[in-house]
Coordinates of C-alpha atoms in Angstrom, one line a residue:
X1 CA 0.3 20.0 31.3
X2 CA 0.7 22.2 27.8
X3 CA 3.6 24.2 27.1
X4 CA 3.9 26.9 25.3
X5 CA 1.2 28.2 22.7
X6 CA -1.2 25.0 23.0
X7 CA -2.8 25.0 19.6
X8 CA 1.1 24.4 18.0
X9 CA 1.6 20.7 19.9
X10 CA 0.3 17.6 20.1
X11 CA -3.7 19.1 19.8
X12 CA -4.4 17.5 16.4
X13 CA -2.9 14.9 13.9
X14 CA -2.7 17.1 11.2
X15 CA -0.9 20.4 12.6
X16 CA 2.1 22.3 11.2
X17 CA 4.9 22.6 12.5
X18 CA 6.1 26.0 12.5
X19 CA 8.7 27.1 15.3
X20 CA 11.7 25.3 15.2
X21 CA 14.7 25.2 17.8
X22 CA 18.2 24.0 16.9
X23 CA 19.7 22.1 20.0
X24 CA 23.4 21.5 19.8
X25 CA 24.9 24.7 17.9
X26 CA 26.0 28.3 19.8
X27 CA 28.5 29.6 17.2
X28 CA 29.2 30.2 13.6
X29 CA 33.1 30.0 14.4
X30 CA 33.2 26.8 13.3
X31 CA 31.7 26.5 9.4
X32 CA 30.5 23.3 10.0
X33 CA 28.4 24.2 12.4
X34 CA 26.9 27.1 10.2
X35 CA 27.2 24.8 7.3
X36 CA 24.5 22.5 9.0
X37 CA 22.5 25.3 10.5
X38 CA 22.0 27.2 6.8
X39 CA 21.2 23.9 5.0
X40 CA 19.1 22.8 7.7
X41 CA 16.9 26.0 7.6
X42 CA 16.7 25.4 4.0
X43 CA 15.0 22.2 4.3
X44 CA 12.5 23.2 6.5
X45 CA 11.3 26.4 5.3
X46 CA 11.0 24.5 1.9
X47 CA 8.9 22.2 4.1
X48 CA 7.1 24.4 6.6
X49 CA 6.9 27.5 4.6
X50 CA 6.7 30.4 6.6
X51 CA 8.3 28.2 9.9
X52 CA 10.6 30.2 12.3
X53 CA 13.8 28.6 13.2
X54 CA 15.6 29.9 16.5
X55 CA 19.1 29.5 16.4
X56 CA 21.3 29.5 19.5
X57 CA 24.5 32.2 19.7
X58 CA 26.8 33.4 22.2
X59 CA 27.5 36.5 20.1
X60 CA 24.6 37.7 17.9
X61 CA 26.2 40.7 16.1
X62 CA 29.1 38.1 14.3
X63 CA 27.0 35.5 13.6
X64 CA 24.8 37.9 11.6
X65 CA 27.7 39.2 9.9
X66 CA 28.5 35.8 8.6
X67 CA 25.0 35.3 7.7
X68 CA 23.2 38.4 6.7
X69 CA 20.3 37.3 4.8
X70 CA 19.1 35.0 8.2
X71 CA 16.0 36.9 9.0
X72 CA 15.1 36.3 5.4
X73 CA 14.8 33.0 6.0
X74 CA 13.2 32.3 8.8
X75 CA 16.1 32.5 11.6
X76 CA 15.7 34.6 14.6
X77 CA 19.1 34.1 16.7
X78 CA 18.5 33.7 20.2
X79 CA 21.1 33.5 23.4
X80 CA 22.2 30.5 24.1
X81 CA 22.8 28.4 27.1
X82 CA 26.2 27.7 28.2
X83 CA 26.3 28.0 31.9
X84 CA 29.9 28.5 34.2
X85 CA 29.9 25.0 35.0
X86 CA 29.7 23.1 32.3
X87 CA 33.9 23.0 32.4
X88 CA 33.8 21.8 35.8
X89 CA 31.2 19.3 35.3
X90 CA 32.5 18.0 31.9
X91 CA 36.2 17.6 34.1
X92 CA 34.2 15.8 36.6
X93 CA 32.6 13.4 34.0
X94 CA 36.1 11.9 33.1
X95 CA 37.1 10.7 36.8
X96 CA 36.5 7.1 36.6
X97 CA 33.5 6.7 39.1
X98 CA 30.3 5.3 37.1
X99 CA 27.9 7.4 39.3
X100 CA 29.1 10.1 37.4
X101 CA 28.9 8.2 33.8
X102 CA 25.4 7.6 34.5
X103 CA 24.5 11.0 36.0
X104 CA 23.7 12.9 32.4
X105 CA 23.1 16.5 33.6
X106 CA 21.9 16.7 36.5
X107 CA 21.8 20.5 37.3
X108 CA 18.3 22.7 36.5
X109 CA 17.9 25.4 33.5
X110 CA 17.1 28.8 33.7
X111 CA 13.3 30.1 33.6
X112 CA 14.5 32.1 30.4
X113 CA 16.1 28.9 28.7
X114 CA 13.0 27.1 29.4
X115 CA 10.7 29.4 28.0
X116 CA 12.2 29.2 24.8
X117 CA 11.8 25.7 24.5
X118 CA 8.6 26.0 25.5
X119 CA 7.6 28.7 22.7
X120 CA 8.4 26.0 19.8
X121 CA 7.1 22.7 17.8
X122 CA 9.8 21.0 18.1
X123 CA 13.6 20.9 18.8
X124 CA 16.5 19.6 15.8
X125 CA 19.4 18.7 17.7
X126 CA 21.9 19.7 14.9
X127 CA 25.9 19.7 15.6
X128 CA 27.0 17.0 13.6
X129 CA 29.0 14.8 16.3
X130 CA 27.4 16.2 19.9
X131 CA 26.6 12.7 20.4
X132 CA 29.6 10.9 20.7
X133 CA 32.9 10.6 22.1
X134 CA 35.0 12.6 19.9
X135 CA 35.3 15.2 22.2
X136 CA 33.7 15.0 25.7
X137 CA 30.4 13.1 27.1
X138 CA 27.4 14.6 25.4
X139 CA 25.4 15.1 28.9
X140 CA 24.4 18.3 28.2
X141 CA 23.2 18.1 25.1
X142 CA 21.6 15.5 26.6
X143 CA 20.0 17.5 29.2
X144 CA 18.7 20.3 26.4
X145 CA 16.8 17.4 24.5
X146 CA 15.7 16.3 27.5
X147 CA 14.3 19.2 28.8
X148 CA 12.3 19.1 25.5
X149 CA 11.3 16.1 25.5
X150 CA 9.8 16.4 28.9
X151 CA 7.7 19.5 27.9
X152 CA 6.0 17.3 25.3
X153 CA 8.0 18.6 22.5
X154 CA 8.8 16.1 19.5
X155 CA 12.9 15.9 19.1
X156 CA 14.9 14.9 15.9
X157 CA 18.4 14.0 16.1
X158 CA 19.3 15.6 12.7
X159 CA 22.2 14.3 10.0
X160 CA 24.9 13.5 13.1
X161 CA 27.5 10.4 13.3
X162 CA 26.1 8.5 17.1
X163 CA 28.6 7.0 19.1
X164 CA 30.3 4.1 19.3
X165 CA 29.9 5.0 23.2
X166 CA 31.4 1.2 24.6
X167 CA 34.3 4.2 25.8
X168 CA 32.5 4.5 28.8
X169 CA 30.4 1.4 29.6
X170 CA 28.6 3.3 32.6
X171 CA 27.3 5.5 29.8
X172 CA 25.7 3.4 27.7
X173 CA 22.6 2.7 28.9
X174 CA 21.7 6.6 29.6
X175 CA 22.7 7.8 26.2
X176 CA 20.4 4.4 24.9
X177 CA 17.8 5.4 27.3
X178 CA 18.1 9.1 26.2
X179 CA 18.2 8.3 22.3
X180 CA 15.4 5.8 22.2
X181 CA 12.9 8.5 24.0
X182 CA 13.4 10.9 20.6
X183 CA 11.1 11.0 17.6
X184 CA 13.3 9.7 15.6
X185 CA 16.8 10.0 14.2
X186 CA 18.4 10.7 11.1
X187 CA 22.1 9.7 11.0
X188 CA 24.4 10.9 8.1
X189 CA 26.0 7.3 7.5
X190 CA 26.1 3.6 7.5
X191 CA 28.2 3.2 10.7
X192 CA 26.4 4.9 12.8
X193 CA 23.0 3.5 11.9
X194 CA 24.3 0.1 12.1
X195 CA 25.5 1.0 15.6
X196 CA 22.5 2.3 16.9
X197 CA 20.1 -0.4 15.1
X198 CA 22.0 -3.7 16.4
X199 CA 24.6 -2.8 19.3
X200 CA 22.0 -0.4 21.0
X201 CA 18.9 -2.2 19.3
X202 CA 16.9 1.1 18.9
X203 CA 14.1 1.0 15.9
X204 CA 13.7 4.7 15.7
X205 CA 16.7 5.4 13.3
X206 CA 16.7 6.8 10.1
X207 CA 19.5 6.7 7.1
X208 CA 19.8 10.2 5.9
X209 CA 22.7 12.4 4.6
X210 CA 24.7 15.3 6.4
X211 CA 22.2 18.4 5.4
X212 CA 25.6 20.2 4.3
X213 CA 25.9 18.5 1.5
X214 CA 22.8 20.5 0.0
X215 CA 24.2 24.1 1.2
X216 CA 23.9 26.2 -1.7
X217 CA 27.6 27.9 -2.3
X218 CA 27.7 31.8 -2.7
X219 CA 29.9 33.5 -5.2
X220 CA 33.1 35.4 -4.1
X221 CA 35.9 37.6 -5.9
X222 CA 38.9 34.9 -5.8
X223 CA 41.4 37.1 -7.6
X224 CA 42.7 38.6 -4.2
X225 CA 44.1 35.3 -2.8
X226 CA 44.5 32.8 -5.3
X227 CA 47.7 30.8 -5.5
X228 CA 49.5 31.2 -9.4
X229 CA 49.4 27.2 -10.6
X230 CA 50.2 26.0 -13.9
X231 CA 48.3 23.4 -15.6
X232 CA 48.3 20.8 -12.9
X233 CA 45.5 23.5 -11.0
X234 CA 45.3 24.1 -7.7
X235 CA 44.9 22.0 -4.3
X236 CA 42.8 22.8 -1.4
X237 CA 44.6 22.0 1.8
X238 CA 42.7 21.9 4.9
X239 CA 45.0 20.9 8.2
X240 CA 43.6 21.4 11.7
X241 CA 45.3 21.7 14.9
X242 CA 42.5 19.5 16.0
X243 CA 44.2 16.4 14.2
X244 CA 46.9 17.2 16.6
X245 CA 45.3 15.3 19.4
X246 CA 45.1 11.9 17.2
X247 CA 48.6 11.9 15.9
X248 CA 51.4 9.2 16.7
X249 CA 54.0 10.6 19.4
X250 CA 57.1 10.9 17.0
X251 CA 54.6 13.2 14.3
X252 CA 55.4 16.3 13.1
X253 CA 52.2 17.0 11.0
X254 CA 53.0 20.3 10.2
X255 CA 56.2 19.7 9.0
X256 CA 55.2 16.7 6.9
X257 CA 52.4 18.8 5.7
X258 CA 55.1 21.5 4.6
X259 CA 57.3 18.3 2.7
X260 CA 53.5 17.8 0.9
X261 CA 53.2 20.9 -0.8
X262 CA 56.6 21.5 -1.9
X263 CA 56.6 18.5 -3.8
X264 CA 52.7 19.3 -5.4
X265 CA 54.1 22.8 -5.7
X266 CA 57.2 20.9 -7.8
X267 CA 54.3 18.9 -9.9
X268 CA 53.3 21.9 -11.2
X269 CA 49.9 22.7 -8.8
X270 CA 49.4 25.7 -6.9
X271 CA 48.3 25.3 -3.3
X272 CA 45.4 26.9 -1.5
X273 CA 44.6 26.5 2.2
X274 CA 40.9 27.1 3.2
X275 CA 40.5 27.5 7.1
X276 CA 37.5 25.7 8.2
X277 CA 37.6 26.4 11.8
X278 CA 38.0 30.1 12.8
X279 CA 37.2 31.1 16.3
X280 CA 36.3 34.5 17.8
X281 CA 39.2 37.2 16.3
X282 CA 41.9 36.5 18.3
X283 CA 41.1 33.2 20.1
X284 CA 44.4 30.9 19.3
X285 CA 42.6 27.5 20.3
X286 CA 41.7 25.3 17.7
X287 CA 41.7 27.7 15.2
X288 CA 42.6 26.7 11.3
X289 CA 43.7 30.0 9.7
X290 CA 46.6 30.2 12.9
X291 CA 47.6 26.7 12.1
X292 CA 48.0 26.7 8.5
X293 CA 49.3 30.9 8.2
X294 CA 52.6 29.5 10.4
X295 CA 53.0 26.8 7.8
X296 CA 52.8 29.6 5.2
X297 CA 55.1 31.6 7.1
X298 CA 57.5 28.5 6.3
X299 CA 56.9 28.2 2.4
X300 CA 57.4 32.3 1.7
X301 CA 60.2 31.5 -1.2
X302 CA 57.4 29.9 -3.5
X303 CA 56.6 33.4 -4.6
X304 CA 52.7 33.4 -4.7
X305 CA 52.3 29.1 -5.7
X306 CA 51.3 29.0 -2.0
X307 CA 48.2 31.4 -0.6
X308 CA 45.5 31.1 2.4
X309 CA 42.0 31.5 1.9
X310 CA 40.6 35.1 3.9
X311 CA 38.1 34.1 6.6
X312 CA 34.4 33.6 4.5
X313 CA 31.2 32.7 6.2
X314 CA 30.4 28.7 5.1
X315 CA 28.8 29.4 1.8
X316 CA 31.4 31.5 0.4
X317 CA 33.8 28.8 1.6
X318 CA 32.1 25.9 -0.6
X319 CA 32.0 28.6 -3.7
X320 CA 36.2 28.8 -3.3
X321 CA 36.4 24.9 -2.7
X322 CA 34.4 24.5 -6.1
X323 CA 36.5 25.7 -8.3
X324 CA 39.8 23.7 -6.9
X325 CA 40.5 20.9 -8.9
X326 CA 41.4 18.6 -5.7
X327 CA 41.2 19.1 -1.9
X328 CA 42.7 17.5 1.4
X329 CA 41.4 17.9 4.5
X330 CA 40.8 17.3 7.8
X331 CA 37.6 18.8 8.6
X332 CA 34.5 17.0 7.7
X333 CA 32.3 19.7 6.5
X334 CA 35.4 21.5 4.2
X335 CA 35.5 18.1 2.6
X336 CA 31.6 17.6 2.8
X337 CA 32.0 21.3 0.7
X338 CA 33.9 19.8 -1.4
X339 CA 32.5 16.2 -2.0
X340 CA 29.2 17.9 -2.6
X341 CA 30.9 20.3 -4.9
X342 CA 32.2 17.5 -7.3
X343 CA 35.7 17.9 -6.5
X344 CA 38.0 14.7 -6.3
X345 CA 38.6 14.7 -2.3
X346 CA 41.1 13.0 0.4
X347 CA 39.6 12.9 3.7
X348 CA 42.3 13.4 6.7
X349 CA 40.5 11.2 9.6
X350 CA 40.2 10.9 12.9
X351 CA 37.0 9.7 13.7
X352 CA 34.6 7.1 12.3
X353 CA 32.6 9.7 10.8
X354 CA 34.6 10.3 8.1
X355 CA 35.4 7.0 7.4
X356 CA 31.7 6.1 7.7
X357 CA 30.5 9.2 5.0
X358 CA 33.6 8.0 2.2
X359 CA 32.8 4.7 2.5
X360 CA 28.6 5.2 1.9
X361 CA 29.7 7.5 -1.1
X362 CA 33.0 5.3 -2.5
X363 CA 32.6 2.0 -1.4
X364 CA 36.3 0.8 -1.3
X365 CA 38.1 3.5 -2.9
X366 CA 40.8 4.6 -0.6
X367 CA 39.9 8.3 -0.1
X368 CA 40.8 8.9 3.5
X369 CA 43.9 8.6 4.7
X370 CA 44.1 8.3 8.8
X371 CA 46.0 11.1 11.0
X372 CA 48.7 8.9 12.4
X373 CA 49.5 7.7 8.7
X374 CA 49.8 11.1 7.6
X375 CA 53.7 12.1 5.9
X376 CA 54.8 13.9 3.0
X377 CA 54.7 10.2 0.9
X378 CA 51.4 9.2 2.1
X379 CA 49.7 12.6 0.9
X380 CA 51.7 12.4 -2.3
X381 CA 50.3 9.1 -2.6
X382 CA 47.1 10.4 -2.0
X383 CA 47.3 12.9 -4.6
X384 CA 48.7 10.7 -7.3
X385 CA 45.5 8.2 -6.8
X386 CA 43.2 11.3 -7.1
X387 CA 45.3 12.0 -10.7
X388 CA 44.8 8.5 -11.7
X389 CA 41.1 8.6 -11.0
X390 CA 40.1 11.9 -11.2
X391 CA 37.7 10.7 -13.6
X392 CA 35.9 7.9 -11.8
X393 CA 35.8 10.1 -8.6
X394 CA 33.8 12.7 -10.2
X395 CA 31.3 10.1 -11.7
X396 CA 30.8 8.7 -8.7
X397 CA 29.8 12.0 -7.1
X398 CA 27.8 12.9 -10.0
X399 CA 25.9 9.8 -9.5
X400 CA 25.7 9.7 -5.8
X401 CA 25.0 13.3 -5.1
X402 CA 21.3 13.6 -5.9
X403 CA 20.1 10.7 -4.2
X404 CA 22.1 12.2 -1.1
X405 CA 20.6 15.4 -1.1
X406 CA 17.1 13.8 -1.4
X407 CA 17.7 12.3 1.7
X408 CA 18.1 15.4 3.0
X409 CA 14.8 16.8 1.7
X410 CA 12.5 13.3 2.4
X411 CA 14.2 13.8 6.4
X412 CA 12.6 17.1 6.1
X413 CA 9.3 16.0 4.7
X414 CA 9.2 13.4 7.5
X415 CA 8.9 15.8 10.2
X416 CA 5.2 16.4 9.0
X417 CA 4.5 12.9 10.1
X418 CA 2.6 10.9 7.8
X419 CA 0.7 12.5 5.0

């Protein structure tokens, strides 16, 4: 059985693709997420010109204030699918009993949700890290590219970190069953395409680069919130509450954070934080700008050498970040902004994602410094090795950064299939 309009799928070899349908994102809070979905609709409307790109939302009116110009290219937001018991069932997936592990998502969609898979080409299953660990059991991502895949529809794991998923054992072989069934897909680094082609043996992967790191930055007036600096410039400081969970028990990264920029702030540099991560107005929970404005709250006697970044949409974010001379940071798409921007970078980790992305773009250069090793000393240490090869760093990028964001555009081009 067809779905959908028949004359879009699987009728001829040499179709278009022309409706698209980004699995995995629901909200422009985080600018990650909207970092991936703008680049992403980049690349294929400069593939598929005139394509349609549905984009999933819980609240249509703010994501369209963050991105104005959407319907100009191609998006049309639709509602997205996040039903009352996901909590409970994601709660459920963490008792230890392997029927669970194994049950992916078991529960039926909506007509509505249904018909809007059914009404494209093919389905992108964006987010970045939905499948993996990080955070909870992807099973209902799972279930949404399922769904597709079931209707006929050709799905495209696009520019994500995969795994490892050994975590839960009882898991593996449906997420390896799930992931070998898709088209193909595109992973953003080295570890995760090694994990996928020899622990889970799949053959459909693809060695691409996170489509954020061709997001075209949009200018911004600066003058309202810059820090003052002296010659030394000014740092970008990203810290998230979400590095919180990966600390050691006797950290206080806050307060270490503090001990950090009063000594850069000493050195001569002003200091600049950029909230990545800003929820719904109001929302506390993981949310950057809440974090880092009770730091600042801590550092009012630097008179203005201290100053936090208003909340932008994601490319007026990557404009601010370009014109820093360094940046530090704990979430991957502010330092993606940044990396992609030419600016020497530190990456704060806590997950193999961003030591799989540094490593692909600097080899052995020791760029990322990991959560539970965060203090004042090991970020000053950080910084001094970005003074010391401030140089090299930015040839590096310079040389690496085209041949990343072709990657971007031949993953694009390969959606067409074969010429």
């Amino acid at each position: 059985m067809l779905f959908g309009p028949e004359a879009r799928v699987g009728i001829s070899g040499d179709y278009k693709l022309k409706r698209f349908y980004l699995s995995g994102q629901r909200t422009f809070g985080n600018r990650g997420c909207e970092a991936i979905v703008r680049s992403t609709v980049a690349a294929l409307c400069g593939q598929f010109e005139g394509c349609e790109v549905l984009v999933p939302s819980d609240d249509f009116e703010r994501d369209r204030r963050q991105w104005p110009e959407a319907a100009e290219s191609g998006v049309t937001f639709v509602k997205a699918y996040r039903p009352f018991h996901l909590p409970y069932w994601i709660y459920a997936q963490r008792l230890p009993f392997k029927t669970l592990k194994r049950a992916g998502w078991p529960f039926p969609f909506p007509t509505w949700f249904k018909e809007q898979i059914a009404s494209v080409d093919a389905v992108i299953a964006v987010g970045g890290d939905n499948y993996s660990l990080d955070y909870l059991l992807p099973s209902f991502f799972i279930g949404i590219d399922k769904l597709a895949m079931d209707m006929g529809k050709p799905v495209y794991l696009w520019g994500g970190s995969v795994g490892p998923f050994e975590r839960e054992p009882a898991f593996v072989p449906v997420v390896r069953d799930h992931l070998s069934r898709m088209t193909w897909i595109g992973v953003r680094e080295s570890l995760s395409y090694t994990y996928l082609t020899e622990t889970l043996g799949l053959t459909n992967v693809k060695l691409m680069a996170d489509p954020a790191f061709t997001l075209v930055k949009a200018p911004i007036d600066y003058d309202a919130f810059w820090p003052v600096a002296g010659e030394a410039g000014v740092i970008g400081l990203n810290i998230s509450p979400l590095i919180e969970r990966y600390k050691s028990e006797d950290q206080d990264l806050r307060e270490e954070a503090i001990g950090f920029i009063r000594a850069a702030v000493d050195k001569g540099f002003g200091v600049l934080f950029v909230p990545h991560v800003i929820p719904k107005e109001g929302e506390p929970k993981n949310n950057d700008a809440m974090y880092m404005e009770k730091m600042l709250d801590e550092l009012k006697d630097l008179e203005g050498r201290v100053a936090i970044m208003p909340s932008l949409n994601a490319a007026q974010i990557k404009g601010v970040i370009s014109r820093l001379r360094f940046f530090i940071g704990a979430r991957t798409h502010a330092t993606i902004a940044a990396m992609s921007s030419g600016v020497p970078t530190i990456s704060i980790s806590y997950s193999v994602k961003a030591i799989g992305i540094n490593r692909d773009i600097f080899g052995d250069m020791p760029v990322v410094l990991e959560t539970p090793k965060l203090t004042t000393q090991t970020l000053l240490a950080k910084l001094e090795y970005l003074q010391d090869q401030e140089q090299q760093i930015r040839d590096c990028l310079t040389n690496v950064l085209p041949k990343w964001r072709r990657r971007v555009e031949t993953a694009a081009a390969s959606l067409a299939g074969p010429k």
